[in-house]
Coordinates of C-alpha atoms and ligand atoms in Angstrom, one line a residue:
X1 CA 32.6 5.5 18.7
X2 CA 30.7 5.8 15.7
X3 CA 32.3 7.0 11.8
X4 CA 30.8 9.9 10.9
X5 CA 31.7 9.1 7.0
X6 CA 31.0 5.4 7.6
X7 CA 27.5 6.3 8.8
X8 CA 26.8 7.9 6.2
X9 CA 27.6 5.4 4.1
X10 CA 25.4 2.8 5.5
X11 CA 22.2 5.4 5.2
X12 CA 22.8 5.8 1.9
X13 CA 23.0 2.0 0.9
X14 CA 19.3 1.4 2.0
X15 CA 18.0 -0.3 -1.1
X16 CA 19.1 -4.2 -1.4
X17 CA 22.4 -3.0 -0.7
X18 CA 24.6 -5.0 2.0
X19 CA 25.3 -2.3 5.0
X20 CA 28.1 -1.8 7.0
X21 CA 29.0 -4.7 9.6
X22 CA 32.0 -3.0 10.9
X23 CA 29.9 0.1 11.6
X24 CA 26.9 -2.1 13.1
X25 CA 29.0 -3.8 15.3
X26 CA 30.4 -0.8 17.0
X27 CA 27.2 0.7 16.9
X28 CA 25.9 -2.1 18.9
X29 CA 29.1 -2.6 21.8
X30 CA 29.2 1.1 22.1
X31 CA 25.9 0.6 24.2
X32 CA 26.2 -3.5 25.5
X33 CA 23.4 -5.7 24.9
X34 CA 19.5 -5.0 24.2
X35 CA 16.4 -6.6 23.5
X36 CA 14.6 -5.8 20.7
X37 CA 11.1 -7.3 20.4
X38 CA 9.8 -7.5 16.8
X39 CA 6.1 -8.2 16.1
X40 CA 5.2 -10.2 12.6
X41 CA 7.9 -12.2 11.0
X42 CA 6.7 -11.0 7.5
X43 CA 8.6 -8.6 5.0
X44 CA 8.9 -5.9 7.2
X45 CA 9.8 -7.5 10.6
X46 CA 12.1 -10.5 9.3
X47 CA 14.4 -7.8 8.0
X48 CA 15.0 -5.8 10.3
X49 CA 15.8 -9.0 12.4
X50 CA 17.3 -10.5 10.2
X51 CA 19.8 -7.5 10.1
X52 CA 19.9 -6.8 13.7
X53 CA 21.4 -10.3 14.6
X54 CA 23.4 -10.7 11.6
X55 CA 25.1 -7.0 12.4
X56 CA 25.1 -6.9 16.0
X57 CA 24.8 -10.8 17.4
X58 CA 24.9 -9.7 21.1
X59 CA 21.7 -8.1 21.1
X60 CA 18.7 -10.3 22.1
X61 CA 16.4 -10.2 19.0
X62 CA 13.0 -12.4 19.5
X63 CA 10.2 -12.3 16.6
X64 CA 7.1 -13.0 17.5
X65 CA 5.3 -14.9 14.2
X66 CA 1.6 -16.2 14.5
X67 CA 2.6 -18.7 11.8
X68 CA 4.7 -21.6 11.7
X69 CA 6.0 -20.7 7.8
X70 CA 5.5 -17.2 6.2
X71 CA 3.6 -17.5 2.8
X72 CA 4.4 -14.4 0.3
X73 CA 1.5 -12.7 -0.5
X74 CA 3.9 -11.2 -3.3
X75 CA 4.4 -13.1 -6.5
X76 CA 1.0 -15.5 -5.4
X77 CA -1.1 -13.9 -7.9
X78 CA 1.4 -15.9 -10.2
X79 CA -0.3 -18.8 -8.6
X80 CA -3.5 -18.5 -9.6
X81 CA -2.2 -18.2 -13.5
X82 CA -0.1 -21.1 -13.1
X83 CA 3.3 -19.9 -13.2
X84 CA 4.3 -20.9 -9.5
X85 CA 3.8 -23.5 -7.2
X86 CA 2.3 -22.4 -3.7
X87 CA 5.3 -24.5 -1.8
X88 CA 7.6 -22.2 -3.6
X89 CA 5.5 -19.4 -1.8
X90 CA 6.5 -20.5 1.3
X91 CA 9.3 -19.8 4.0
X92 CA 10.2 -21.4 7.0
X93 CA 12.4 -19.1 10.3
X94 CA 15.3 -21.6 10.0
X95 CA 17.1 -19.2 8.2
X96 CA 16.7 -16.6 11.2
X97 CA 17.3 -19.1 13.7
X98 CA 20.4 -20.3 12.3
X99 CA 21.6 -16.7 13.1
X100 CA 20.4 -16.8 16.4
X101 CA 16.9 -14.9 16.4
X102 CA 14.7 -16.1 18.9
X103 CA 11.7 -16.5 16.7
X104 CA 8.2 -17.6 18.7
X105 CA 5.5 -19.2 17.6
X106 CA 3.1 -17.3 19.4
X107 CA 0.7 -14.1 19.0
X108 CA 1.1 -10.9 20.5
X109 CA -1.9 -9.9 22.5
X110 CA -1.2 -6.8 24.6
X111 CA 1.4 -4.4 24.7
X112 CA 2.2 -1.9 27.8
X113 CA 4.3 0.8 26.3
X114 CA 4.9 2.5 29.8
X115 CA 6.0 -0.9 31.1
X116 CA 8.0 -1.9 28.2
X117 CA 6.0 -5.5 27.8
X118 CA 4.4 -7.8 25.2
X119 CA 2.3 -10.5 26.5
X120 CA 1.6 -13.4 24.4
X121 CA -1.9 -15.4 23.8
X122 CA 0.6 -18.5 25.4
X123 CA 0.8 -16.7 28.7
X124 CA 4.3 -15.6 28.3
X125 CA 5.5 -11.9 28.9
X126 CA 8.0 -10.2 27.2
X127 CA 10.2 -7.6 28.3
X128 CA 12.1 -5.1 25.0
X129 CA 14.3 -2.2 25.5
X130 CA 13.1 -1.4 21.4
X131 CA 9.5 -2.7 19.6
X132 CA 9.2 -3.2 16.2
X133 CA 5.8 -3.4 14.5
X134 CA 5.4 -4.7 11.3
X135 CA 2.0 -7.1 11.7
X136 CA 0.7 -6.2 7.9
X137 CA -2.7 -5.4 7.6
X138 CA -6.1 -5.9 9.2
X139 CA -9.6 -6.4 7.1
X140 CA -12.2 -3.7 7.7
X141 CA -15.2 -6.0 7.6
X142 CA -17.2 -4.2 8.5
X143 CA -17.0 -1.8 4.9
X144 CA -19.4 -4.6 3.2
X145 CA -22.8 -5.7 4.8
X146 CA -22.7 -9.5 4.6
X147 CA -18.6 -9.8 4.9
X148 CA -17.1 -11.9 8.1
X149 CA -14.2 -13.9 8.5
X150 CA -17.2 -16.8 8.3
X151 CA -18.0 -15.2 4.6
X152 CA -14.5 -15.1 3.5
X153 CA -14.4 -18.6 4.2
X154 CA -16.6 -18.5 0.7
X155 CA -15.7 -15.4 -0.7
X156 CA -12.3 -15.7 -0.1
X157 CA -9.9 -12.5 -0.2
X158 CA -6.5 -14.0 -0.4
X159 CA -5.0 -10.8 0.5
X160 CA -3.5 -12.2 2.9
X161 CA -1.4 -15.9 1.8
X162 CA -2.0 -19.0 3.1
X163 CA -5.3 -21.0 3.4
X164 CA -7.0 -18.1 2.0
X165 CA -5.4 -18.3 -1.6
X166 CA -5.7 -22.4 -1.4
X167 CA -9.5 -22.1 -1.3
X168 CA -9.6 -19.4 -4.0
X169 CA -7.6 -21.5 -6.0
X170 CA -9.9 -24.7 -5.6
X171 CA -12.7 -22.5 -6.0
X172 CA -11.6 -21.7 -9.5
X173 CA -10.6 -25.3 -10.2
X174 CA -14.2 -26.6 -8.7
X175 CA -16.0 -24.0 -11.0
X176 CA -17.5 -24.7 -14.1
X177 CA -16.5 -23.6 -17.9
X178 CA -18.7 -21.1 -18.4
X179 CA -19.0 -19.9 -15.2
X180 CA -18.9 -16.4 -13.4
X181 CA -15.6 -15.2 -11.0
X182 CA -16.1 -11.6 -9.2
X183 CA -13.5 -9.3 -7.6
X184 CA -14.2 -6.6 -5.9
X185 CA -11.8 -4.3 -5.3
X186 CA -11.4 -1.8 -2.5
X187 CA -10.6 1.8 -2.7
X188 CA -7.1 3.2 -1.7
X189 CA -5.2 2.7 0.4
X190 CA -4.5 -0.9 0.6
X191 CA -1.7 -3.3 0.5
X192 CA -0.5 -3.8 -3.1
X193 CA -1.6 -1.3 -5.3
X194 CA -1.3 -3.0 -8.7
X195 CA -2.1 -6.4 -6.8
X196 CA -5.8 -6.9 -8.1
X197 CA -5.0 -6.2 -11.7
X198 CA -2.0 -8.4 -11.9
X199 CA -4.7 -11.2 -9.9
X200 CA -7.3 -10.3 -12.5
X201 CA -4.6 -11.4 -15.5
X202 CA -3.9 -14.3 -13.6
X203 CA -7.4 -15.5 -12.8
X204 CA -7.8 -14.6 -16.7
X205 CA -5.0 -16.7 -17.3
X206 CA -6.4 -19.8 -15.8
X207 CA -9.8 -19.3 -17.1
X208 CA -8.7 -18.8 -20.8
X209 CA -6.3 -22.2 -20.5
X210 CA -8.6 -24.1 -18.7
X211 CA -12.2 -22.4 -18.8
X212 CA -12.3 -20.1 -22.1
X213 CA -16.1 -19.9 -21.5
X214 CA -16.1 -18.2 -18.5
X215 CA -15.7 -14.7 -17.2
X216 CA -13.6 -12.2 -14.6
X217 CA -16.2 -9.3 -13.5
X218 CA -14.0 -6.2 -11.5
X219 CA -15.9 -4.0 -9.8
X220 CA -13.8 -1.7 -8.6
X221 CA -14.2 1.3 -6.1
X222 CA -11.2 3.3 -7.5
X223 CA -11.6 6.0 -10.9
X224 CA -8.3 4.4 -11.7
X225 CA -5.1 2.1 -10.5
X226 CA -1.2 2.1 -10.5
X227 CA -0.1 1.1 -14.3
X228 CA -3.4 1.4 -15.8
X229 CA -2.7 1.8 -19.3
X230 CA -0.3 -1.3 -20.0
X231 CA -2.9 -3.6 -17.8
X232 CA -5.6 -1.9 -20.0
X233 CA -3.7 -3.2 -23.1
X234 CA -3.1 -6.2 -21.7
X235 CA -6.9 -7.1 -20.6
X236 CA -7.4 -6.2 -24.6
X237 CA -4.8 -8.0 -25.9
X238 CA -5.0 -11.2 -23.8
X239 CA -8.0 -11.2 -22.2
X240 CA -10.9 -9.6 -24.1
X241 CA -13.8 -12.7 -24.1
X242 CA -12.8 -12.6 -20.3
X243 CA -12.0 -9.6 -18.0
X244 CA -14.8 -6.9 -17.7
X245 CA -13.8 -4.0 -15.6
X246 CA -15.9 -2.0 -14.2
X247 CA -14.2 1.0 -12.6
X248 CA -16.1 4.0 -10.7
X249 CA -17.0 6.8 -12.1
X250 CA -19.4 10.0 -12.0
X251 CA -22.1 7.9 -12.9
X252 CA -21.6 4.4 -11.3
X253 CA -20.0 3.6 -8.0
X254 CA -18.7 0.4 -8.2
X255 CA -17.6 0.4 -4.9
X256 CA -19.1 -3.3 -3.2
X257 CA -21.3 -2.5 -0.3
X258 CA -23.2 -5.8 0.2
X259 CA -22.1 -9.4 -0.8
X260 CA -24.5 -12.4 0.7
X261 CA -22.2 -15.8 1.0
X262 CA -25.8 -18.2 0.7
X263 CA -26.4 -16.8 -2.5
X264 CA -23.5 -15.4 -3.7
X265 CA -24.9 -12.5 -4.6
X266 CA -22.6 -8.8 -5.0
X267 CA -23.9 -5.7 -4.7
X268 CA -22.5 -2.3 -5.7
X269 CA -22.8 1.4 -4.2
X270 CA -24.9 2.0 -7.8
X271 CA -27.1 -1.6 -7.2
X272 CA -25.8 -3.3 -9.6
X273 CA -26.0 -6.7 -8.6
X274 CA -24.5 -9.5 -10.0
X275 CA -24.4 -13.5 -8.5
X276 CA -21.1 -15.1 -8.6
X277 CA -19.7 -18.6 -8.8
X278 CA -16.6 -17.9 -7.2
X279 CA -16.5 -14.6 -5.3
X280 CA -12.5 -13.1 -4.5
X281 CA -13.8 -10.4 -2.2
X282 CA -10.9 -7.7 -1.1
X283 CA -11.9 -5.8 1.9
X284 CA -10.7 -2.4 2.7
X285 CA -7.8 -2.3 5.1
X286 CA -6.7 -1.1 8.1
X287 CA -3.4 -1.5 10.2
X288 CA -2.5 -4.7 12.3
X289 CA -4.6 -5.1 15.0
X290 CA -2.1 -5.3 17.8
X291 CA -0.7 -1.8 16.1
X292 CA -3.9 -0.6 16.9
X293 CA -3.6 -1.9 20.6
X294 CA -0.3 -0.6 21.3
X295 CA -1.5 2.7 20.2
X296 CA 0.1 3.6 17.5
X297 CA -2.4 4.3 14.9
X298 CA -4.1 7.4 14.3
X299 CA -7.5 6.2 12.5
X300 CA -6.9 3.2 10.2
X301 CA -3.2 3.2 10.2
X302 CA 0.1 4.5 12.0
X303 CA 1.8 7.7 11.8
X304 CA 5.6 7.5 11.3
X305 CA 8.7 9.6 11.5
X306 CA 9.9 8.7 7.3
X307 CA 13.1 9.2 9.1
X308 CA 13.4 6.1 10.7
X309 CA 9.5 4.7 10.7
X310 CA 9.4 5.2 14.8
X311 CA 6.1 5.9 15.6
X312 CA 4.9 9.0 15.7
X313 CA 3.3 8.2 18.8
X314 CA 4.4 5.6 21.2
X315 CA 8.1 5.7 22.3
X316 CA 10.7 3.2 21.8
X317 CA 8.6 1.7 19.4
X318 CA 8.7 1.5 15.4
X319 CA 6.3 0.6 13.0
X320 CA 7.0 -0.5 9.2
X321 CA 5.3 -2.2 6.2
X322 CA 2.1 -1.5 5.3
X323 CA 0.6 -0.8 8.9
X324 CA 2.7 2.7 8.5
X325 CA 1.8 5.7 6.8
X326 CA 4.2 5.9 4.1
X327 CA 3.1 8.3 1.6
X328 CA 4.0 8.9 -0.9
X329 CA 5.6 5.3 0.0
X330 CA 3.0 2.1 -1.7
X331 CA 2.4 -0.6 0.8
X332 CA 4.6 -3.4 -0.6
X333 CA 7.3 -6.3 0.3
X334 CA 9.7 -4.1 -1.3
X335 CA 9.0 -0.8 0.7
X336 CA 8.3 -3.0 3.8
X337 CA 12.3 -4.1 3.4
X338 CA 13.9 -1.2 2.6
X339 CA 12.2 0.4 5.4
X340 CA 13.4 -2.7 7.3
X341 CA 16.8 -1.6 7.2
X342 CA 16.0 1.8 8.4
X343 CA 14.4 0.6 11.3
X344 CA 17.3 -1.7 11.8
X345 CA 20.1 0.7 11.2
X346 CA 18.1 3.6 13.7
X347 CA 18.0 1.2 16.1
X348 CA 21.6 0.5 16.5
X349 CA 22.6 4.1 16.2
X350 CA 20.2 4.6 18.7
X351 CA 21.3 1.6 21.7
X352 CA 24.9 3.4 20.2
X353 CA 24.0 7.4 20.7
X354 CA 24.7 8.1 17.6
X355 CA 23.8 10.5 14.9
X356 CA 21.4 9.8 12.4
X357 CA 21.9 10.6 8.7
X358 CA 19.8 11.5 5.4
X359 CA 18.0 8.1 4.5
X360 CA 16.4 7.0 1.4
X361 CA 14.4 4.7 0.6
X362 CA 13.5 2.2 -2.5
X363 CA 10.6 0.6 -4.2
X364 CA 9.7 -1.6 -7.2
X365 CA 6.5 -3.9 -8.2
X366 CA 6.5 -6.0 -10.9
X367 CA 3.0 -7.5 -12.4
X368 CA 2.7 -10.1 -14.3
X369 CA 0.4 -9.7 -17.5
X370 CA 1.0 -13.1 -19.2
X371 CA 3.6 -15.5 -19.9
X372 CA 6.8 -13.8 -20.4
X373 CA 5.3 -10.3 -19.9
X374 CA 5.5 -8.1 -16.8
X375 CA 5.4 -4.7 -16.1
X376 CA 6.9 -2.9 -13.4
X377 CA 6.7 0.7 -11.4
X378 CA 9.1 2.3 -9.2
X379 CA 10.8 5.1 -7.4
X380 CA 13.1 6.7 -5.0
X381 CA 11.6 8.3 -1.5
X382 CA 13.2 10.4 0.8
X383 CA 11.7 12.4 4.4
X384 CA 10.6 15.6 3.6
X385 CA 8.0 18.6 4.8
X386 CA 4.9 20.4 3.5
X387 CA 2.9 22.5 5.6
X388 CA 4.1 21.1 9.1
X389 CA 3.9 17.4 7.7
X390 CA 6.4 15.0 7.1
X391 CA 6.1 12.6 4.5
X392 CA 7.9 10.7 2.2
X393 CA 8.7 12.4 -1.3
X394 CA 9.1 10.0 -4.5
X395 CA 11.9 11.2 -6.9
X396 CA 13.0 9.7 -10.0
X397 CA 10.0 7.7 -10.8
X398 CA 9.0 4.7 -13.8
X399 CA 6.8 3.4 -14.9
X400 CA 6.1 0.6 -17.9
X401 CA 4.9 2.0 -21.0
X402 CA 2.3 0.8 -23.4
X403 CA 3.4 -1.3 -26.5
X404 CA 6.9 -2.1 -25.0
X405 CA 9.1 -4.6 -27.0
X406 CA 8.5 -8.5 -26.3
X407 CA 12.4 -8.3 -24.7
X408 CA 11.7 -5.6 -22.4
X409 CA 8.9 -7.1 -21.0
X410 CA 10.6 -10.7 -20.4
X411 CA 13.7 -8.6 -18.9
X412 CA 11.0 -7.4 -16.6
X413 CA 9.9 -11.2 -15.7
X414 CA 13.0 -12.0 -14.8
X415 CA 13.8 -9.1 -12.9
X416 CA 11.0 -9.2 -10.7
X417 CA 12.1 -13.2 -10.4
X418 CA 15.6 -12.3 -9.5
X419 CA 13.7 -9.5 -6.7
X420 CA 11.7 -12.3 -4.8
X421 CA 14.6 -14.7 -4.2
X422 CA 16.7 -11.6 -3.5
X423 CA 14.0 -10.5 -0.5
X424 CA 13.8 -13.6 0.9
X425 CA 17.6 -14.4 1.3
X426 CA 17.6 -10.6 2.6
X427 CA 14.4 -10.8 4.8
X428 CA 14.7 -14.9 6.2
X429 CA 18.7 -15.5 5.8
X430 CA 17.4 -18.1 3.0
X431 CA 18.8 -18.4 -0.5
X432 CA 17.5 -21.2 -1.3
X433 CA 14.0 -19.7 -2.4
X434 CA 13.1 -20.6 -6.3
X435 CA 13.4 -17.9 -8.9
X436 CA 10.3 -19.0 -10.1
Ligands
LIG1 C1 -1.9 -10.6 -4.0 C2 -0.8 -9.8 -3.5 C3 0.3 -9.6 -4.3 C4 1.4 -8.8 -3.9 N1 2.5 -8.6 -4.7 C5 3.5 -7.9 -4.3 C6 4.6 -7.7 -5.1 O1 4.7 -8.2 -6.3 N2 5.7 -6.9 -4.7 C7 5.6 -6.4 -3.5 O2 6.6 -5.7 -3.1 N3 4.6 -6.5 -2.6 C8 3.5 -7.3 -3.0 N4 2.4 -7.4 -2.2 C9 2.4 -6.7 -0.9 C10 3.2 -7.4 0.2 O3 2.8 -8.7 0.4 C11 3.0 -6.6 1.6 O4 3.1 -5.2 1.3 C12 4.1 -7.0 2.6 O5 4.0 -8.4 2.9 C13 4.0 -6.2 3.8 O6 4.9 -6.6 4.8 P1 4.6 -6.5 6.3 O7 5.8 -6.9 7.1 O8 3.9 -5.2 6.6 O9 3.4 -7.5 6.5 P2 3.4 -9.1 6.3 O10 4.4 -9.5 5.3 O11 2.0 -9.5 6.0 O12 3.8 -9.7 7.6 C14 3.0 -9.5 8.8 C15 3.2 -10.7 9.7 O13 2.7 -10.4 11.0 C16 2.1 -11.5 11.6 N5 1.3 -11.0 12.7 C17 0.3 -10.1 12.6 N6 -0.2 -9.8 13.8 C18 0.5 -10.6 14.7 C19 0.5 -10.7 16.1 N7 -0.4 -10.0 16.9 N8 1.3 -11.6 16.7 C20 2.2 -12.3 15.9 N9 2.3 -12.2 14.6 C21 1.4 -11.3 14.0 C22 1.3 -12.1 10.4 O14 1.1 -13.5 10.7 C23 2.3 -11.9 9.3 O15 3.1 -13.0 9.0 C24 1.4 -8.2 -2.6 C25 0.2 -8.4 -1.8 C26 -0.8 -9.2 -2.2 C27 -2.0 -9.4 -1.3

C-alpha cells in the first residue's frame, strides 16, 4: 500500500527533482497494469511519459507525436542571433523508446471520452484507461485579416519550431542591409511570455553583425511585457540604431489587425501601416486543436484542477503545458515539465487508490539579451482559491534587475544552458543534448 510520509515526499520534490521509484512502483502494482494514452510528445507530454515508464514499467504508456523529431521552441530565439545551431534544437524519441514508451508517429484525430478511444489520422484506434493532453498551442488565424497557414508560409511565426523558424531564418539571411524586419506581437495570453523580446534581441543581434543598416519594427498589442525594464536597457544599450518598439497605449493600438503576404504590408488597430521585408507574424493563440475536440476547453483554452492538471471537464483525462489554464502559471517548457510530473505522479496514485498530497509547482525563463547576458524570471506556484476559483498562486517570485553586474548576467547564461540539457534528459531520457 502506499507511504503516507513517502508520498508526501514525492509531491514535494516536483521541480527538477528525481521522485520516488520505490513509491511509484508500488503505486503502480497496487492497481496491475494500465494504458495511459499521451497526446504530443513535447515538453509537457514527454515527461510525464517519460516518468510513467521509467517509474512504473508495466504500465502500457504510448505517445502519440505528429513529428518524427521534437524541435525546442525554447532556446531557438538563440538561433536567430547565432548562438545555436538548429540541429542542437532538435530531439529524436529514442530516448523514450529505449525505456519502452510506445511512441507513434501518427496524429490524433478524434477522441470519444465516453468510449475511452483515440483514433488516429493512420486509421488506427486506441484504447486508454488515462489521457494526457499536452498538444501545445493552436494559431487563431483568424485575429488578423490576411493571415493563413498559406501567409505564414511568408510571414512566418516561428512560434512553433521547425520549418517555420528555418524560413524566418533564411528570410533574414536573403534580406538586404538596410532593409526592414516586422514582428508583431500578440496580446496575452500566449506561449512564452518574454519569447518576442528575447527574439527581437536576437533578430537585433544578427542584424547589427551582419546588417547594421537595417531595422526591427515591434508592434506590439500589450501596454507592457514580462522583464520589461532590463530588455528596455538592453534594446538601449545594444540595440538602439535597430529595435523600435512600439507598444500599445491610450493613444495607439498597436495591436496588428491586417497583414497582406503580396505586398507585405502590416497594419495596426491605429492604421499605422508599415511594408516589411521580412514579416515574423505571431498570431494570438489558442489551445491544441484535438484539446478542443475532446472537449476540454472552455473558450480558447482548458480549465484544470492546479491540483493535478486533470481537466476540469472531461474525465480520466489531463491536460498540461500551455493548452491548460495555469494562472497565475506562464505557458513555458519549464511549467509544462514540472506540471509533467504532477500529472505523472496523480496518475499512479490514482491506478493505486491512493491519497493525493499538497503539490507545488516551479518555473524559470531565461532570455537572452546579448552575448554573455541573460536575464531570467521565476516563481513558486501552488493550488489555491478565491471566490469559488481555483488557480495557481505564485510565491516567492524574481525577477532580473536593471544594471546587474557583467558576472550575474553570464551566471544567468549558463544557468538557463545547464536548464535546457537538464529538460531534455528529464523530458526524452536524452543527455546527450548540447549545453549550448
Ligand atoms: C520562441 C520561443 C521561445 C521559447 N523559449 C522558452 C524558454 O526559454 N523557456 C521555456 O520554458 N519555454 C520557452 N518557450 C515555450 C515552450 O516552448 C512551450 O511553453 C512548451 O513547448 C509547451 O509544452 P507543450 O507540451 O504544451 O507543447 P509542445 O512542446 O509544443 O508540444 C506539443 C506537441 O504536440 C504535438 N501535437 C499537437 N497536436 C497533436 C495531435 N493531434 N496528434 C499528435 N501530436 C500532436 C506537436 O507536434 C508538438 O510536438 C518558448 C516558446 C517560443 C515560441
Amino acid at each position: 500500500m502506499i507511504d503516507r510520509r513517502e508520498f508526501t515526499r514525492l509531491i514535494g520534490g516536483l521541480g527538477l527533482a528525481g521522485l520516488s521509484p520505490a513509491l511509484l512502483r508500488a503505486a503502480a502494482i497496487a492497481k496491475g497494469n494500465g494504458k495511459v494514452v499521451v497526446i504530443g510528445g513535447g515538453a509537457g507530454g514527454a515527461t510525464v511519459a517519460r516518468i510513467l515508464k521509467s517509474e512504473a514499467p508495466q504500465l502500457e504508456v504510448t505517445v502519440v507525436e505528429t513529428q518524427p523529431i521534437y524541435t525546442t521552441c525554447f532556446n531557438s530565439n538563440h538561433y536567430f542571433g547565432g548562438f545555436r545551431t538548429f540541429a542542437s534544437l532538435q530531439h529524436s524519441y529514442d530516448g523514450l523508446r529505449k525505456l519502452g514508451v510506445d511512441v507513434v508517429t501518427d496524429t490524433a484525430r478524434d477522441i470519444d471520452t465516453g468510449k475511452k478511444t483515440v483514433r488516429l489520422a493512420s486509421g488506427t484506434t486506441l484504447s486508454y484507461d488515462r489521457l494526457v493532453l499536452s498538444p501545445g498551442i493552436d494559431f487563431k488565424y483568424e485575429a488578423i485579416e490576411g493571415y493563413s497557414p498559406q501567409a505564414a508560409e511568408i510571414m512566418p511565426h516561428a512560434w512553433k519550431a521547425g520549418p517555420q523558424t528555418l524560413l524566418l531564418m533564411r528570410q533574414l539571411e536573403a534580406m538586404e542591409d538596410g532593409g526592414t524586419v516586422v514582428m508583431a506581437v500578440p496580446a496575452n495570453p500566449y506561449r512564452c511570455p518574454p519569447g518576442p523580446y528575447e527574439r527581437a534581441c536576437m533578430i537585433a543581434h544578427f542584424l547589427k553583425t551582419k546588417k547594421p543598416k537595417s531595422k526591427l519594427v515591434i508592434f506590439d498589442a500589450k501596454t507592457m511585457f514580462a522583464k520589461q525594464l532590463p530588455f528596455e536597457d538592453a534594446f538601449a544599450k545594444y540595440y538602439e540604431d535597430i529595435i523600435d518598439l512600439h507598444l500599445t497605449d491610450e493613444i495607439d493600438d498597436f495591436r496588428v489587425v491586417r497583414v497582406d503576404p503580396k505586398t507585405m504590408e502590416v497594419e495596426t488597430k491605429s492604421g499605422m501601416r508599415l511594408k516589411a521585408d521580412v514579416a515574423n507574424v505571431i498570431p494570438p493563440q489558442k489551445a491544441g486543436e484535438i484539446a478542443q475536440k475532446a472537449g476540454c476547453a472552455d473558450g480558447d483554452w482548458c480549465p484544470v484542477q492546479p491540483q493535478s492538471f486533470a481537466s476540469a471537464k472531461v474525465k480520466d483525462v489531463y491536460v498540461l503545458g500551455d493548452s491548460a489554464i495555469a494562472t497565475q502559471m506562464p505557458k513555458s517548457a519549464f511549467s509544462a515539465n514540472s506540471q509533467g510530473k504532477a500529472v505523472a505522479v496523480d496518475i499512479l496514485a490514482d491506478l493505486a487508490g491512493a491519497e493525493r498530497y499538497a503539490v507545488r509547482y516551479r518555473n524559470t525563463c531565461w532570455s537572452l539579451l546579448a552575448a554573455d547576458d541573460s536575464i531570467k524570471i521565476g516563481a513558486s506556484y501552488k493550488p489555491a482559491e478565491k471566490d469559488g476559483e481555483a488557480f495557481l498562486e505564485a510565491s516567492g517570485g524574481f525577477v532580473s534587475q536593471r544594471s546587474e553586474r557583467a558576472e550575474v548576467r553570464r551566471k544567468n547564461y549558463l544557468e538557463g544552458l545547464a536548464w535546457y540539457h537538464a529538460i531534455i534528459a528529464d523530458a526524452f531520457n536524452d543527455d546527450t543534448a548540447m549545453g549550448h
